[in-house]
Amino acid sequence: AQAARTLALEWARDGIRVAAYEAGRYAVAAKAFQASLTEQPAAGTLVNLGLAEWRGGRTGEAVLVGQRAAWLDPFRRDARSNLSFAAETTCINPPNLTWYETASTWLTANGWTWIAGGSLWLAVGMVTVPGFLRMRKAGWHQATASVAVGLFLFSLPPSLGVVTRSNVGIVVDKNTALLLTPTHAGEVIATLPAGEAVRRLRTRGNYDYVSTQNGGGWVERGQLEFICPAGA
C-alpha cells in the first residue's frame, strides 16, 4: 500500500511538471524538477530541468544541469545533443578537456573507480592467494594477473581525469566580470557569458582564479557553479 501511494504521488508530480512545462510556466516546471532532484538525482530529470531552464531564458543554469546530466550518465545522447545545440546557438565555449579528461567521460565516475579498484585487487589476489592456499600457480593465474594489471594501468588516466574535471565550472550569471585582482574594485579584463565553461585553478577569499578562453582571471564566488557539486 505504501509503495502504491508513493507511485501515485510520483505520477501526480510528473503530471504537474509536464503540465507546467507544456503551459509555458517554465519557472514552475524548473522548481518542480529541482524538488524531484533533491529526493532522487537522475540524469533524465536533469535533462528535463535543463530544457525548462533553457526555455525560461536561464542559459547558464541550462548548460550547468546539462553538463551534470552528462556527468551522471555519459551514455545519454539527449544531454549531449542539448549541450551541442546550446553551444552552437549562443556561441559559448564548451569545457576544454585534456585527453585523459576526455577519456574519463567514456564511463561514469563510479565506473572508473570500480574498474581501478577491482582490477587491482584481482591482480593482487592472483599473485598472493595461490601461495597462501599452498596451491601451485597455474598459467591462468599469471595471465589473469597480467590482464588485471593492464586494466588497472589503463584506468588510471581516466580516474585522474574524473578528479581534475571536478574543477570545471559553468558561469551562471550573465556578463560575469573576469577580474585582474580578487577584489570588488578589481579591473575587469573581460566579461563572460552565461554558460561559459571555466576551470578553477586556485581560491582566495571569496574569489576563484579561473582559466578561460580569454585567459586567466578572478571570478567572484557564486557567479559560477561546478559540474560536479563536490568540486564546489
mmCIF file with all atom_site columns, C-alpha atoms in Angstrom, residues 50 53-54 57-68 82-96 168-177 191-199 210-214 219 222-227:
data_model
loop_
_atom_site.group_PDB
_atom_site.id
_atom_site.type_symbol
_atom_site.label_atom_id
_atom_site.label_alt_id
_atom_site.label_comp_id
_atom_site.label_asym_id
_atom_site.label_entity_id
_atom_site.label_seq_id
_atom_site.pdbx_PDB_ins_code
_atom_site.Cartn_x
_atom_site.Cartn_y
_atom_site.Cartn_z
_atom_site.occupancy
_atom_site.B_iso_or_equiv
_atom_site.pdbx_formal_charge
_atom_site.auth_seq_id
_atom_site.auth_comp_id
_atom_site.auth_asym_id
_atom_site.auth_atom_id
_atom_site.pdbx_PDB_model_num
ATOM 1  C CA . GLY A 1 50  ? 17.817 21.834 -18.456 1.00 0.00 ? 50  GLY A CA 1
ATOM 2  C CA . GLU A 1 53  ? 15.766 26.421 -17.737 1.00 0.00 ? 53  GLU A CA 1
ATOM 3  C CA . TRP A 1 54  ? 16.612 26.942 -21.409 1.00 0.00 ? 54  TRP A CA 1
ATOM 4  C CA . GLY A 1 57  ? 15.928 32.050 -20.678 1.00 0.00 ? 57  GLY A CA 1
ATOM 5  C CA . ARG A 1 58  ? 18.335 30.862 -17.958 1.00 0.00 ? 58  ARG A CA 1
ATOM 6  C CA . THR A 1 59  ? 21.190 29.814 -20.238 1.00 0.00 ? 59  THR A CA 1
ATOM 7  C CA . GLY A 1 60  ? 23.803 29.348 -17.530 1.00 0.00 ? 60  GLY A CA 1
ATOM 8  C CA . GLU A 1 61  ? 21.633 27.054 -15.421 1.00 0.00 ? 61  GLU A CA 1
ATOM 9  C CA . ALA A 1 62  ? 20.539 25.111 -18.521 1.00 0.00 ? 62  ALA A CA 1
ATOM 10 C CA . VAL A 1 63  ? 24.122 24.401 -19.566 1.00 0.00 ? 63  VAL A CA 1
ATOM 11 C CA . LEU A 1 64  ? 25.113 23.566 -15.988 1.00 0.00 ? 64  LEU A CA 1
ATOM 12 C CA . VAL A 1 65  ? 22.427 20.921 -15.474 1.00 0.00 ? 65  VAL A CA 1
ATOM 13 C CA . GLY A 1 66  ? 23.085 19.564 -18.971 1.00 0.00 ? 66  GLY A CA 1
ATOM 14 C CA . GLN A 1 67  ? 26.723 19.039 -18.066 1.00 0.00 ? 67  GLN A CA 1
ATOM 15 C CA . ARG A 1 68  ? 25.689 17.422 -14.787 1.00 0.00 ? 68  ARG A CA 1
ATOM 16 C CA . ASN A 1 82  ? 21.211 19.662 -25.926 1.00 0.00 ? 82  ASN A CA 1
ATOM 17 C CA . LEU A 1 83  ? 24.688 20.870 -24.942 1.00 0.00 ? 83  LEU A CA 1
ATOM 18 C CA . SER A 1 84  ? 25.820 20.933 -28.578 1.00 0.00 ? 84  SER A CA 1
ATOM 19 C CA . PHE A 1 85  ? 22.713 22.890 -29.555 1.00 0.00 ? 85  PHE A CA 1
ATOM 20 C CA . ALA A 1 86  ? 23.289 25.400 -26.739 1.00 0.00 ? 86  ALA A CA 1
ATOM 21 C CA . ALA A 1 87  ? 26.941 25.870 -27.746 1.00 0.00 ? 87  ALA A CA 1
ATOM 22 C CA . GLU A 1 88  ? 26.016 26.449 -31.409 1.00 0.00 ? 88  GLU A CA 1
ATOM 23 C CA . THR A 1 89  ? 23.122 28.776 -30.596 1.00 0.00 ? 89  THR A CA 1
ATOM 24 C CA . THR A 1 90  ? 24.858 31.001 -28.052 1.00 0.00 ? 90  THR A CA 1
ATOM 25 C CA . CYS A 1 91  ? 28.482 30.651 -29.268 1.00 0.00 ? 91  CYS A CA 1
ATOM 26 C CA . ILE A 1 92  ? 29.667 29.743 -25.769 1.00 0.00 ? 92  ILE A CA 1
ATOM 27 C CA . ASN A 1 93  ? 32.844 27.743 -25.296 1.00 0.00 ? 93  ASN A CA 1
ATOM 28 C CA . PRO A 1 94  ? 32.448 24.149 -24.040 1.00 0.00 ? 94  PRO A CA 1
ATOM 29 C CA . PRO A 1 95  ? 34.856 22.756 -21.440 1.00 0.00 ? 95  PRO A CA 1
ATOM 30 C CA . ASN A 1 96  ? 38.412 22.460 -22.739 1.00 0.00 ? 96  ASN A CA 1
ATOM 31 C CA . VAL A 1 168 ? 35.457 22.610 -14.292 1.00 0.00 ? 168 VAL A CA 1
ATOM 32 C CA . GLY A 1 169 ? 32.614 25.055 -13.719 1.00 0.00 ? 169 GLY A CA 1
ATOM 33 C CA . ILE A 1 170 ? 29.924 26.893 -15.666 1.00 0.00 ? 170 ILE A CA 1
ATOM 34 C CA . VAL A 1 171 ? 29.255 30.617 -15.441 1.00 0.00 ? 171 VAL A CA 1
ATOM 35 C CA . VAL A 1 172 ? 25.632 31.037 -14.390 1.00 0.00 ? 172 VAL A CA 1
ATOM 36 C CA . ASP A 1 173 ? 25.305 34.834 -14.310 1.00 0.00 ? 173 ASP A CA 1
ATOM 37 C CA . LYS A 1 174 ? 25.116 36.964 -17.443 1.00 0.00 ? 174 LYS A CA 1
ATOM 38 C CA . ASN A 1 175 ? 28.058 39.276 -18.145 1.00 0.00 ? 175 ASN A CA 1
ATOM 39 C CA . THR A 1 176 ? 30.166 37.897 -15.304 1.00 0.00 ? 176 THR A CA 1
ATOM 40 C CA . ALA A 1 177 ? 33.226 40.056 -14.726 1.00 0.00 ? 177 ALA A CA 1
ATOM 41 C CA . THR A 1 191 ? 33.013 39.681 -19.362 1.00 0.00 ? 191 THR A CA 1
ATOM 42 C CA . LEU A 1 192 ? 31.973 36.050 -19.516 1.00 0.00 ? 192 LEU A CA 1
ATOM 43 C CA . PRO A 1 193 ? 28.601 34.985 -20.944 1.00 0.00 ? 193 PRO A CA 1
ATOM 44 C CA . ALA A 1 194 ? 26.245 32.714 -19.066 1.00 0.00 ? 194 ALA A CA 1
ATOM 45 C CA . GLY A 1 195 ? 27.022 29.100 -19.895 1.00 0.00 ? 195 GLY A CA 1
ATOM 46 C CA . GLU A 1 196 ? 30.756 29.665 -20.459 1.00 0.00 ? 196 GLU A CA 1
ATOM 47 C CA . ALA A 1 197 ? 32.971 26.844 -19.161 1.00 0.00 ? 197 ALA A CA 1
ATOM 48 C CA . VAL A 1 198 ? 35.916 27.751 -16.917 1.00 0.00 ? 198 VAL A CA 1
ATOM 49 C CA . ARG A 1 199 ? 38.467 25.824 -14.894 1.00 0.00 ? 199 ARG A CA 1
ATOM 50 C CA . VAL A 1 210 ? 39.874 30.510 -13.299 1.00 0.00 ? 210 VAL A CA 1
ATOM 51 C CA . SER A 1 211 ? 41.258 29.703 -16.711 1.00 0.00 ? 211 SER A CA 1
ATOM 52 C CA . THR A 1 212 ? 39.041 30.700 -19.646 1.00 0.00 ? 212 THR A CA 1
ATOM 53 C CA . GLN A 1 213 ? 39.263 31.058 -23.405 1.00 0.00 ? 213 GLN A CA 1
ATOM 54 C CA . ASN A 1 214 ? 40.003 34.745 -22.728 1.00 0.00 ? 214 ASN A CA 1
ATOM 55 C CA . VAL A 1 219 ? 35.597 35.445 -10.615 1.00 0.00 ? 219 VAL A CA 1
ATOM 56 C CA . GLY A 1 222 ? 28.552 32.431 -6.551  1.00 0.00 ? 222 GLY A CA 1
ATOM 57 C CA . GLN A 1 223 ? 28.752 33.559 -10.177 1.00 0.00 ? 223 GLN A CA 1
ATOM 58 C CA . LEU A 1 224 ? 29.748 30.091 -11.315 1.00 0.00 ? 224 LEU A CA 1
ATOM 59 C CA . GLU A 1 225 ? 28.765 26.563 -10.335 1.00 0.00 ? 225 GLU A CA 1
ATOM 60 C CA . PHE A 1 226 ? 30.789 23.399 -10.745 1.00 0.00 ? 226 PHE A CA 1
ATOM 61 C CA . ILE A 1 227 ? 29.723 20.488 -12.929 1.00 0.00 ? 227 ILE A CA 1
#
